[in-house]
Amino acid sequence: MNPSEHGKRVSSLFDNIATWYDFLNHFLSLGQDIYWRYRLVRTLRTGSTGAVLDLAAGTLDVSREILRRHPTQKVLSLDFSRAMLCSGTKKVANQPSIFPVQADGRALPLPDACVDTVTIAFGIRNILPRTEAYSEILRVLAPGGRLCILEFGTGQARIWQGAYNFYLGKVLPRIGRFFSKNPEAYQYLADTILAFPHASDLAKELRDAGFDKIGYQALSSGIVYIHVAQKPS
């Protein structure tokens, strides 16, 4: 499957589960997703542009947390799935500093050096090739700007003596299928987590793409990681 076909497939999958997305996020993570997003936004760095890009913004939970913590910022909330953004706009109707826009992470409709931080929560896994997304992120970041990624760790690592791996491979797709009525969406989620690189390999990808000052931290026993990287000054 070429990158264009992959992007259309991912957009369609998320369009189909948009109405269930928030509920299933909270349910399947036992509410930990709220804490994970909070920790992601704590790594954010503001600066002279007064703007933050929330890429793969989905239903805008990260965008809302950014604005809660940094109320003077403009938040550009971009996602490939129109249905996800439409679902999220109901939550930000009284927050004019959040700007939802449908866009491809490989071709951002933004000028150079226009934001101080790019956040992406559970989205870098869905963009192929990732190198094109990294190139665009570097382009729109101001010099010294920061990329903050929240993403699942590789599902190949044994967590909780394999209990998490069993949940990921067997239980999660069945629960997601029951609620969302979409047999593909949560199987796709499990498959992409299993195929995702280890945190150290992702750090190397970021370094090869041109970022520096790269670090990462495991949360919830390595179920998710926060990665932080900087555009050279």
C-alpha positions as semicolon CSV with decimal commas, in nm:
position;residue;x (nm);y (nm);z (nm)
1;M;0,000;0,000;0,000
2;N;0,149;0,335;-0,103
3;P;0,151;0,634;0,138
4;S;-0,147;0,801;-0,030
5;E;-0,362;0,488;-0,007
6;H;-0,249;0,436;0,352
7;G;-0,350;0,791;0,443
8;K;-0,696;0,747;0,291
9;R;-0,742;0,420;0,478
10;V;-0,641;0,574;0,811
11;S;-0,869;0,874;0,755
12;S;-1,160;0,644;0,675
13;L;-1,099;0,429;0,984
14;F;-1,094;0,730;1,214
15;D;-1,395;0,888;1,042
16;N;-1,590;0,571;1,120
17;I;-1,506;0,565;1,492
18;A;-1,515;0,940;1,560
19;T;-1,838;0,929;1,764
20;W;-1,698;0,654;1,989
21;Y;-1,337;0,773;2,001
22;D;-1,336;0,964;2,330
23;F;-1,536;0,701;2,517
24;L;-1,318;0,416;2,393
25;N;-0,996;0,607;2,468
26;H;-1,101;0,650;2,831
27;F;-1,248;0,302;2,862
28;L;-0,967;0,106;2,699
29;S;-0,693;0,295;2,887
30;L;-0,881;0,291;3,219
31;G;-0,871;0,670;3,211
32;Q;-0,492;0,688;3,184
33;D;-0,511;0,871;2,850
34;I;-0,612;1,188;3,037
35;Y;-0,297;1,171;3,250
36;W;-0,080;1,089;2,947
37;R;-0,200;1,399;2,762
38;Y;-0,146;1,611;3,070
39;R;0,214;1,490;3,087
40;L;0,262;1,559;2,717
41;V;0,149;1,921;2,748
42;R;0,385;1,975;3,041
43;T;0,675;1,929;2,798
44;L;0,550;2,208;2,571
45;R;0,764;2,521;2,525
46;T;0,615;2,857;2,432
47;G;0,800;3,135;2,254
48;S;0,787;3,441;2,035
49;T;0,542;3,307;1,775
50;G;0,265;3,272;2,036
51;A;0,144;2,960;1,857
52;V;0,146;2,584;1,902
53;L;0,065;2,320;1,641
54;D;-0,133;2,021;1,768
55;L;-0,082;1,770;1,486
56;A;-0,312;1,468;1,457
57;A;-0,535;1,668;1,691
58;G;-0,826;1,425;1,668
59;T;-1,112;1,530;1,894
60;L;-0,903;1,818;2,032
61;D;-0,834;1,694;2,386
62;V;-0,465;1,786;2,362
63;S;-0,554;2,124;2,211
64;R;-0,785;2,196;2,503
65;E;-0,518;2,096;2,755
66;I;-0,264;2,320;2,580
67;L;-0,500;2,616;2,607
68;R;-0,585;2,535;2,968
69;R;-0,217;2,540;3,062
70;H;-0,116;2,822;2,824
71;P;-0,424;3,043;2,780
72;T;-0,245;3,313;2,578
73;Q;-0,139;3,077;2,299
74;K;-0,303;3,016;1,963
75;V;-0,350;2,644;1,900
76;L;-0,351;2,525;1,540
77;S;-0,528;2,188;1,550
78;L;-0,468;1,983;1,235
79;D;-0,592;1,633;1,157
80;F;-0,644;1,420;0,847
81;S;-0,990;1,305;0,965
82;R;-1,264;1,562;0,919
83;A;-1,509;1,360;1,131
84;M;-1,270;1,357;1,427
85;L;-1,226;1,734;1,412
86;C;-1,602;1,788;1,378
87;S;-1,658;1,574;1,686
88;G;-1,401;1,779;1,877
89;T;-1,529;2,121;1,775
90;K;-1,834;2,069;1,996
91;K;-1,598;2,079;2,294
92;V;-1,423;2,403;2,192
93;A;-1,716;2,615;2,076
94;N;-1,632;2,881;2,336
95;Q;-1,255;2,868;2,279
96;P;-1,175;3,093;1,980
97;S;-0,798;3,044;2,023
98;I;-0,825;2,686;1,891
99;F;-0,827;2,662;1,511
100;P;-0,925;2,316;1,376
101;V;-0,818;2,247;1,015
102;Q;-0,826;1,928;0,811
103;A;-0,476;1,867;0,675
104;D;-0,218;1,605;0,584
105;G;0,079;1,586;0,822
106;R;0,308;1,542;0,521
107;A;0,201;1,874;0,364
108;L;0,113;2,125;0,634
109;P;-0,076;2,436;0,513
110;L;0,141;2,662;0,729
111;P;0,428;2,906;0,667
112;D;0,786;2,839;0,772
113;A;0,891;2,888;1,136
114;C;0,540;2,980;1,253
115;V;0,508;2,777;1,578
116;D;0,725;2,722;1,884
117;T;0,605;2,370;1,962
118;V;0,447;2,084;1,770
119;T;0,260;1,823;1,973
120;I;0,141;1,494;1,829
121;A;-0,044;1,243;2,046
122;F;-0,094;0,891;1,911
123;G;-0,057;1,019;1,557
124;I;0,299;0,978;1,433
125;R;0,233;0,604;1,412
126;N;-0,035;0,669;1,150
127;I;0,172;0,883;0,913
128;L;0,379;0,709;0,646
129;P;0,647;0,777;0,562
130;R;0,732;0,944;0,893
131;T;1,031;1,116;0,734
132;E;0,794;1,342;0,538
133;A;0,613;1,442;0,858
134;Y;0,945;1,514;1,033
135;S;1,052;1,735;0,742
136;E;0,731;1,937;0,758
137;I;0,749;1,967;1,137
138;L;1,103;2,100;1,113
139;R;0,990;2,348;0,848
140;V;0,707;2,499;1,055
141;L;0,899;2,504;1,385
142;A;1,079;2,823;1,478
143;P;1,455;2,779;1,539
144;G;1,498;2,614;1,878
145;G;1,135;2,499;1,868
146;R;1,028;2,173;2,023
147;L;0,855;1,857;1,899
148;C;0,664;1,669;2,171
149;I;0,536;1,322;2,083
150;L;0,307;1,100;2,290
151;E;0,297;0,752;2,143
152;F;0,255;0,391;2,239
153;G;0,570;0,194;2,302
154;T;0,639;-0,105;2,085
155;G;0,395;-0,387;2,154
156;Q;0,683;-0,631;2,113
157;A;0,813;-0,552;2,465
158;R;0,668;-0,774;2,737
159;I;0,480;-0,559;2,989
160;W;0,323;-0,683;3,312
161;Q;0,457;-1,032;3,240
162;G;0,284;-1,037;2,905
163;A;-0,063;-0,941;3,032
164;Y;-0,058;-0,613;2,839
165;N;0,054;-0,791;2,523
166;F;-0,237;-1,035;2,551
167;Y;-0,475;-0,745;2,607
168;L;-0,333;-0,559;2,308
169;G;-0,346;-0,850;2,067
170;K;-0,661;-1,032;2,175
171;V;-0,884;-0,824;2,401
172;L;-0,858;-0,469;2,265
173;P;-0,970;-0,550;1,907
174;R;-1,274;-0,739;2,037
175;I;-1,380;-0,461;2,273
176;G;-1,329;-0,198;2,005
177;R;-1,524;-0,405;1,753
178;F;-1,814;-0,446;1,996
179;F;-1,849;-0,075;2,067
180;S;-1,748;0,084;1,739
181;K;-1,903;-0,172;1,504
182;N;-1,589;-0,136;1,295
183;P;-1,396;-0,464;1,275
184;E;-1,088;-0,296;1,127
185;A;-1,024;0,008;1,344
186;Y;-0,902;-0,145;1,668
187;Q;-0,730;-0,434;1,496
188;Y;-0,541;-0,166;1,306
189;L;-0,455;0,000;1,638
190;A;-0,316;-0,325;1,779
191;D;-0,124;-0,406;1,461
192;T;0,042;-0,064;1,438
193;I;0,144;-0,069;1,805
194;L;0,300;-0,413;1,756
195;A;0,488;-0,287;1,449
196;F;0,600;0,043;1,602
197;P;0,973;0,087;1,668
198;H;1,129;0,085;2,014
199;A;1,174;0,427;2,177
200;S;1,548;0,425;2,111
201;D;1,487;0,353;1,741
202;L;1,236;0,639;1,721
203;A;1,496;0,866;1,882
204;K;1,740;0,766;1,608
205;E;1,478;0,846;1,344
206;L;1,438;1,193;1,490
207;R;1,814;1,246;1,500
208;D;1,850;1,130;1,138
209;A;1,568;1,368;1,039
210;G;1,764;1,666;1,174
211;F;1,641;1,713;1,531
212;D;1,872;1,745;1,830
213;K;1,845;1,743;2,211
214;I;1,636;1,426;2,187
215;G;1,505;1,243;2,489
216;Y;1,222;1,012;2,589
217;Q;1,045;0,892;2,900
218;A;0,831;0,585;2,963
219;L;0,491;0,615;3,130
220;S;0,271;0,336;3,267
221;S;0,548;0,073;3,258
222;G;0,633;0,155;2,898
223;I;0,283;0,130;2,751
224;V;0,337;0,484;2,623
225;Y;0,638;0,711;2,582
226;I;0,684;1,084;2,562
227;H;0,955;1,189;2,316
228;V;1,095;1,543;2,306
229;A;1,321;1,676;2,031
230;Q;1,435;2,023;1,925
231;K;1,488;2,198;1,596
232;P;1,847;2,329;1,597
233;S;1,873;2,701;1,668
